[in-house]
Tab-separated table of C-alpha atoms in Angstrom:
chain	number	residue	atom	x	y	z
A	24	UNK	CA	11.553	-23.450	-6.208
A	25	UNK	CA	14.589	-23.949	-3.992
A	26	UNK	CA	17.775	-22.815	-5.775
A	27	UNK	CA	18.106	-19.831	-3.407
A	28	UNK	CA	18.225	-17.181	-6.157
A	29	UNK	CA	16.357	-13.861	-6.003
A	30	UNK	CA	14.222	-15.100	-8.877
A	31	UNK	CA	13.275	-18.286	-7.020
A	32	UNK	CA	12.388	-16.400	-3.845
A	33	UNK	CA	10.264	-13.926	-5.798
A	34	UNK	CA	8.424	-16.684	-7.652
A	35	UNK	CA	7.718	-18.611	-4.438
A	36	UNK	CA	6.385	-15.454	-2.788
A	37	UNK	CA	4.254	-14.160	-5.671
A	38	UNK	CA	3.050	-17.330	-7.448
A	39	UNK	CA	-0.198	-17.732	-5.430
A	40	UNK	CA	-1.125	-14.071	-5.886
A	41	UNK	CA	-0.410	-13.952	-9.639
A	42	UNK	CA	-2.412	-17.120	-10.259
A	43	UNK	CA	-5.168	-16.076	-7.879
A	44	UNK	CA	-5.400	-12.621	-9.429
A	45	UNK	CA	-6.007	-14.122	-12.885
A	46	UNK	CA	-8.574	-16.564	-11.524
A	47	UNK	CA	-10.411	-13.691	-9.837
A	48	UNK	CA	-10.606	-12.007	-13.262
A	49	UNK	CA	-12.268	-15.065	-14.793
A	50	UNK	CA	-9.273	-16.966	-16.210
A	51	UNK	CA	-9.574	-20.767	-15.994
A	52	UNK	CA	-7.254	-22.285	-13.328
A	53	UNK	CA	-4.981	-24.229	-15.722
A	54	UNK	CA	-4.840	-21.323	-18.189
A	55	UNK	CA	-3.923	-18.952	-15.336
A	56	UNK	CA	-1.054	-21.157	-14.122
A	57	UNK	CA	0.328	-21.691	-17.617
A	58	UNK	CA	0.156	-17.959	-18.436
A	59	UNK	CA	2.073	-17.072	-15.247
A	60	UNK	CA	4.633	-19.838	-15.888
A	61	UNK	CA	5.276	-18.732	-19.490
A	62	UNK	CA	5.912	-15.134	-18.442
A	63	UNK	CA	8.213	-16.198	-15.586
A	64	UNK	CA	10.147	-18.570	-17.850
A	65	UNK	CA	10.718	-15.769	-20.390
A	66	UNK	CA	11.857	-13.431	-17.593
A	67	UNK	CA	14.290	-15.777	-15.826
A	68	UNK	CA	17.451	-15.029	-17.834
A	69	UNK	CA	17.305	-11.244	-17.398
A	70	UNK	CA	15.778	-11.265	-13.910
A	71	UNK	CA	18.669	-9.657	-12.006
A	72	UNK	CA	18.666	-6.650	-14.350
A	73	UNK	CA	14.876	-6.329	-14.221
A	74	UNK	CA	14.894	-6.439	-10.413
A	75	UNK	CA	17.450	-3.605	-10.347
A	76	UNK	CA	15.907	-1.362	-12.973
A	77	UNK	CA	12.163	-2.044	-13.062
A	78	UNK	CA	9.218	-2.299	-10.719
A	79	UNK	CA	8.932	-6.025	-11.318
A	80	UNK	CA	5.615	-6.426	-9.501
A	81	UNK	CA	3.991	-4.008	-11.951
A	82	UNK	CA	5.839	-5.219	-15.054
A	83	UNK	CA	5.298	-8.958	-14.505
A	84	UNK	CA	1.635	-8.477	-13.566
A	85	UNK	CA	1.024	-6.522	-16.801
A	86	UNK	CA	2.758	-9.237	-18.864
A	87	UNK	CA	0.861	-12.018	-17.084
A	88	UNK	CA	-2.475	-10.314	-17.740
A	89	UNK	CA	-1.597	-9.804	-21.384
A	90	UNK	CA	-0.512	-13.449	-21.759
A	91	UNK	CA	-3.854	-14.571	-20.293
A	92	UNK	CA	-5.801	-12.420	-22.770
A	93	UNK	CA	-6.688	-9.612	-20.352
A	94	UNK	CA	-5.968	-5.891	-20.609
A	95	UNK	CA	-2.363	-5.278	-19.480
A	96	UNK	CA	-2.991	-2.316	-17.107
A	97	UNK	CA	0.748	-1.422	-16.873
A	98	UNK	CA	0.367	0.814	-13.804
A	99	UNK	CA	-1.724	-1.646	-11.775
A	100	UNK	CA	0.162	-3.352	-8.914
A	101	UNK	CA	0.051	-7.123	-8.694
A	102	UNK	CA	-2.525	-8.403	-6.211
A	103	UNK	CA	-1.341	-9.266	-2.726
A	104	UNK	CA	-2.614	-11.883	-0.287
A	105	UNK	CA	-5.440	-13.082	-2.546
A	106	UNK	CA	-4.489	-16.731	-2.057
A	107	UNK	CA	-2.762	-18.638	0.709
A	108	UNK	CA	0.433	-20.409	-0.313
A	109	UNK	CA	-0.269	-24.093	-1.027
A	110	UNK	CA	2.856	-26.341	-1.146
A	111	UNK	CA	0.876	-28.760	-3.337
A	112	UNK	CA	0.220	-26.067	-5.943
A	113	UNK	CA	3.697	-24.731	-6.686
A	114	UNK	CA	5.174	-23.292	-9.878
A	115	UNK	CA	7.607	-26.121	-10.720
A	116	UNK	CA	5.333	-28.381	-12.839
A	117	UNK	CA	3.917	-25.403	-14.709
A	118	UNK	CA	7.373	-23.985	-15.443
A	119	UNK	CA	8.310	-27.404	-16.832
A	120	UNK	CA	5.182	-27.432	-18.994
A	121	UNK	CA	5.920	-23.912	-20.281
A	122	UNK	CA	9.464	-25.014	-21.188
A	123	UNK	CA	8.083	-28.066	-23.008
A	124	UNK	CA	5.662	-25.944	-25.030
A	125	UNK	CA	8.404	-23.460	-25.916
A	126	UNK	CA	10.668	-26.287	-27.097
A	127	UNK	CA	7.829	-27.731	-29.160
A	128	UNK	CA	7.237	-24.378	-30.817
A	129	UNK	CA	10.935	-24.104	-31.663
A	130	UNK	CA	10.950	-27.631	-33.159
A	131	UNK	CA	7.941	-26.793	-35.311
A	132	UNK	CA	9.707	-23.660	-36.529
A	133	UNK	CA	12.816	-25.676	-37.433
A	134	UNK	CA	10.761	-28.218	-39.396
A	135	UNK	CA	9.144	-25.421	-41.393
A	136	UNK	CA	12.616	-24.193	-42.345
A	137	UNK	CA	13.514	-27.634	-43.795
A	138	UNK	CA	10.349	-27.734	-45.872
A	139	UNK	CA	11.307	-24.377	-47.390
A	140	UNK	CA	14.294	-25.969	-49.214
A	141	UNK	CA	12.618	-26.294	-52.631
A	142	UNK	CA	11.869	-23.394	-54.943
A	143	UNK	CA	8.102	-23.831	-54.675
A	144	UNK	CA	8.288	-23.938	-50.884
A	145	UNK	CA	10.498	-20.833	-50.809
A	146	UNK	CA	8.002	-18.914	-52.948
A	147	UNK	CA	5.078	-20.067	-50.829
A	148	UNK	CA	6.928	-19.283	-47.608
A	149	UNK	CA	7.903	-15.843	-48.928
A	150	UNK	CA	4.271	-15.012	-49.707
A	151	UNK	CA	3.142	-16.330	-46.325
A	152	UNK	CA	5.862	-14.322	-44.588
A	153	UNK	CA	4.765	-11.122	-46.346
A	154	UNK	CA	1.090	-11.745	-45.572
A	155	UNK	CA	1.740	-12.606	-41.920
A	156	UNK	CA	4.026	-9.705	-41.072
A	157	UNK	CA	2.775	-7.824	-38.013
A	158	UNK	CA	1.849	-4.211	-38.368
A	159	UNK	CA	4.846	-1.892	-37.937
A	160	UNK	CA	5.164	-0.415	-34.463
A	161	UNK	CA	3.336	2.815	-33.804
A	162	UNK	CA	5.511	5.908	-34.164
A	163	UNK	CA	4.634	9.422	-33.041
A	164	UNK	CA	6.524	12.654	-33.409
A	165	UNK	CA	7.848	13.978	-30.115
A	166	UNK	CA	11.038	15.903	-29.383
A	167	UNK	CA	13.294	14.188	-26.874
A	168	UNK	CA	14.167	16.588	-24.067
A	169	UNK	CA	17.086	14.386	-23.002
A	170	UNK	CA	20.374	14.247	-24.949
A	171	UNK	CA	20.255	10.435	-25.177
A	172	UNK	CA	17.795	7.760	-26.263
A	173	UNK	CA	15.769	6.269	-23.400
A	174	UNK	CA	13.159	3.587	-22.812
A	175	UNK	CA	10.174	3.506	-20.484
A	176	UNK	CA	6.797	1.761	-20.313
A	177	UNK	CA	7.254	-0.071	-23.615
A	178	UNK	CA	8.271	3.034	-25.593
A	179	UNK	CA	11.652	3.959	-27.090
A	180	UNK	CA	12.348	7.709	-27.169
A	181	UNK	CA	14.657	8.888	-29.958
A	182	UNK	CA	15.592	12.449	-30.982
A	183	UNK	CA	12.355	13.296	-32.800
A	184	UNK	CA	10.071	10.270	-32.486
A	185	UNK	CA	8.732	7.813	-29.914
A	186	UNK	CA	8.442	4.164	-31.006
A	187	UNK	CA	6.102	1.705	-29.304
A	188	UNK	CA	8.364	-1.338	-28.895
A	189	UNK	CA	7.453	-3.668	-25.983
A	190	UNK	CA	9.926	-6.200	-24.645
A	191	UNK	CA	13.227	-4.338	-25.130
A	192	UNK	CA	15.854	-6.151	-23.058
A	193	UNK	CA	18.748	-3.746	-23.760
A	194	UNK	CA	19.749	-1.167	-26.370
A	195	UNK	CA	22.623	1.094	-27.429
A	196	UNK	CA	23.031	4.077	-29.719
A	197	UNK	CA	23.718	3.037	-33.339
A	198	UNK	CA	24.328	6.018	-35.624
A	199	UNK	CA	21.218	8.203	-35.603
A	200	UNK	CA	19.140	5.335	-34.170
A	201	UNK	CA	19.588	2.468	-31.746
A	202	UNK	CA	20.280	-1.268	-31.855
A	203	UNK	CA	18.135	-3.265	-29.431
A	204	UNK	CA	17.895	-6.833	-28.175
A	205	UNK	CA	14.309	-7.880	-27.493
A	206	UNK	CA	13.125	-10.215	-24.766
A	207	UNK	CA	12.431	-12.770	-27.519
A	208	UNK	CA	16.165	-12.815	-28.344
A	209	UNK	CA	15.765	-10.961	-31.675
A	210	UNK	CA	18.120	-8.073	-32.437
A	211	UNK	CA	16.696	-5.082	-34.322
A	212	UNK	CA	17.769	-1.635	-35.449
A	213	UNK	CA	15.417	1.280	-34.866
A	214	UNK	CA	16.134	4.160	-37.244
A	215	UNK	CA	15.788	7.850	-36.480
A	216	UNK	CA	12.385	7.815	-38.211
A	217	UNK	CA	11.155	4.895	-36.066
A	218	UNK	CA	11.557	2.180	-38.729
A	219	UNK	CA	12.388	-1.210	-37.177
A	220	UNK	CA	14.555	-3.700	-39.097
A	221	UNK	CA	15.944	-7.077	-38.043
A	222	UNK	CA	19.714	-7.426	-37.578
A	223	UNK	CA	21.576	-10.664	-38.311
A	224	UNK	CA	24.308	-9.784	-35.823
A	225	UNK	CA	24.323	-7.589	-32.745
A	226	UNK	CA	26.744	-4.629	-32.958
A	227	UNK	CA	29.809	-4.784	-30.738
A	228	UNK	CA	28.529	-1.936	-28.553
A	229	UNK	CA	25.523	-4.091	-27.624
A	230	UNK	CA	27.493	-7.237	-26.766
A	231	UNK	CA	30.543	-5.525	-25.234
A	232	UNK	CA	29.472	-2.116	-23.891
A	233	UNK	CA	32.131	0.510	-23.281
A	234	UNK	CA	33.043	0.674	-19.562
A	235	UNK	CA	31.830	3.845	-17.896
A	236	UNK	CA	34.300	6.162	-16.137
A	237	UNK	CA	34.274	6.624	-12.380
A	238	UNK	CA	31.547	9.002	-11.269
A	239	UNK	CA	30.429	10.328	-7.884
A	240	UNK	CA	26.718	11.311	-7.842
A	241	UNK	CA	26.063	14.835	-6.523
A	242	UNK	CA	23.539	14.042	-3.781
A	243	UNK	CA	24.067	12.231	-0.503
A	244	UNK	CA	21.500	9.561	-1.345
A	245	UNK	CA	21.973	9.536	-5.128
A	246	UNK	CA	23.023	6.248	-6.702
A	247	UNK	CA	24.183	5.857	-10.298
A	248	UNK	CA	21.869	3.440	-12.137
A	249	UNK	CA	23.269	3.530	-15.679
A	250	UNK	CA	25.796	5.423	-17.797
A	251	UNK	CA	25.960	5.810	-21.580
A	252	UNK	CA	28.463	7.578	-23.854
A	253	UNK	CA	27.342	10.692	-25.729
A	254	UNK	CA	27.691	10.933	-29.501
A	255	UNK	CA	29.946	14.009	-29.309
A	256	UNK	CA	32.014	12.727	-26.392
A	257	UNK	CA	31.439	12.593	-22.675
A	258	UNK	CA	28.920	10.564	-20.717
A	259	UNK	CA	25.345	10.783	-19.453
A	260	UNK	CA	24.619	9.260	-16.028
A	261	UNK	CA	21.190	8.227	-14.747
A	262	UNK	CA	20.953	8.716	-10.979
A	263	UNK	CA	18.258	7.830	-8.468
A	264	UNK	CA	17.906	9.010	-4.885
A	265	UNK	CA	15.558	6.163	-3.906
A	266	UNK	CA	18.269	3.496	-3.998
A	267	UNK	CA	21.195	3.066	-1.673
A	268	UNK	CA	24.018	0.614	-2.117
A	269	UNK	CA	23.445	-2.488	-0.007
A	270	UNK	CA	19.800	-1.691	0.677
A	271	UNK	CA	18.021	-3.213	-2.330
A	272	UNK	CA	15.212	-5.572	-1.380
A	273	UNK	CA	14.803	-8.789	-3.355
A	274	UNK	CA	11.183	-7.789	-3.962
A	275	UNK	CA	10.729	-4.024	-4.247
A	276	UNK	CA	7.155	-2.907	-3.550
A	277	UNK	CA	7.637	0.653	-4.835
A	278	UNK	CA	10.201	3.260	-5.771
A	279	UNK	CA	10.229	6.815	-4.515
A	280	UNK	CA	12.673	9.664	-4.782
A	281	UNK	CA	14.256	11.753	-7.505
A	282	UNK	CA	15.438	10.283	-10.778
A	283	UNK	CA	17.672	12.592	-12.791
A	284	UNK	CA	20.122	12.738	-15.693
A	285	UNK	CA	23.609	14.214	-15.358
A	286	UNK	CA	25.563	15.085	-18.508
A	287	UNK	CA	29.365	15.150	-18.164
A	288	UNK	CA	31.084	16.545	-21.271
A	289	UNK	CA	34.412	15.521	-19.700
A	290	UNK	CA	35.432	13.206	-16.885
A	291	UNK	CA	36.002	16.169	-14.558
A	292	UNK	CA	33.175	18.514	-15.624
A	293	UNK	CA	29.473	17.769	-15.262
A	294	UNK	CA	26.345	19.834	-15.810
A	295	UNK	CA	23.679	20.210	-13.085
A	296	UNK	CA	21.295	17.224	-12.742
A	297	UNK	CA	18.097	17.408	-14.795
A	298	UNK	CA	15.185	15.865	-12.898
A	299	UNK	CA	13.153	13.423	-15.012
A	300	UNK	CA	9.413	13.989	-14.667
A	301	UNK	CA	6.859	11.481	-15.916
A	302	UNK	CA	7.605	7.748	-16.021
A	303	UNK	CA	8.506	6.136	-12.711
A	304	UNK	CA	11.319	4.092	-14.268
A	305	UNK	CA	13.424	4.711	-17.376
A	306	UNK	CA	16.470	3.044	-18.927
A	307	UNK	CA	19.346	4.443	-20.966
A	308	UNK	CA	20.446	1.046	-22.327
């Protein structure tokens, strides 16, 4: 790839290793290339955000493994230097094939919608829809120690429950739950009890988030990552001491340093930072 974007540079650098890593785990060569291409194609639109907020080497490798039918291993780093870069075996034709397959799937879906125009087809489609519904996401009771909803490692943490919901692209508070846009493009509402329901239209807070007030992190090396409004007024700021403005690599190998949450009831008054222990990367929206 040669468009000069961070995404293109990352793909050129990591394509041989991602493909080679799958082949070393027994995946057929063509299946390995198509699995990597499909994951990369799905990630392209939100790549800049993912590169800022996630450990993309770990996240993409887990998604690639899952796409190829292997165990995801979300904490396993992507392999390095397992294959030499071969200019004759680049990602471009496989990305084009992944795009073609995705378009074909969308066309098939559209044709099914036309067939459902008659009453008999609607009844049959309704029964098939009910029978084919995936199992609801797993929900477990767990008190949230933070004053805001947060997302990490495929799990959404609400006030009293944790919902297993992979592929969340972004989310915002919505009453006592959250509204979320998934990587597939679907918009859903997750209730306080963990119930997930589809939304026909994204709420305004999701499409046009409220601008955060100015905020100066407390530590010398702290950088604000995200800010979200609190239900009773004020803001919560996620800070990280491992990132410094102007020093973000296009491909981050690891993240170290403190990640903490700062609650500011007013613009001029903030509580002491609360260090977040556990997941290496979390999101507030």
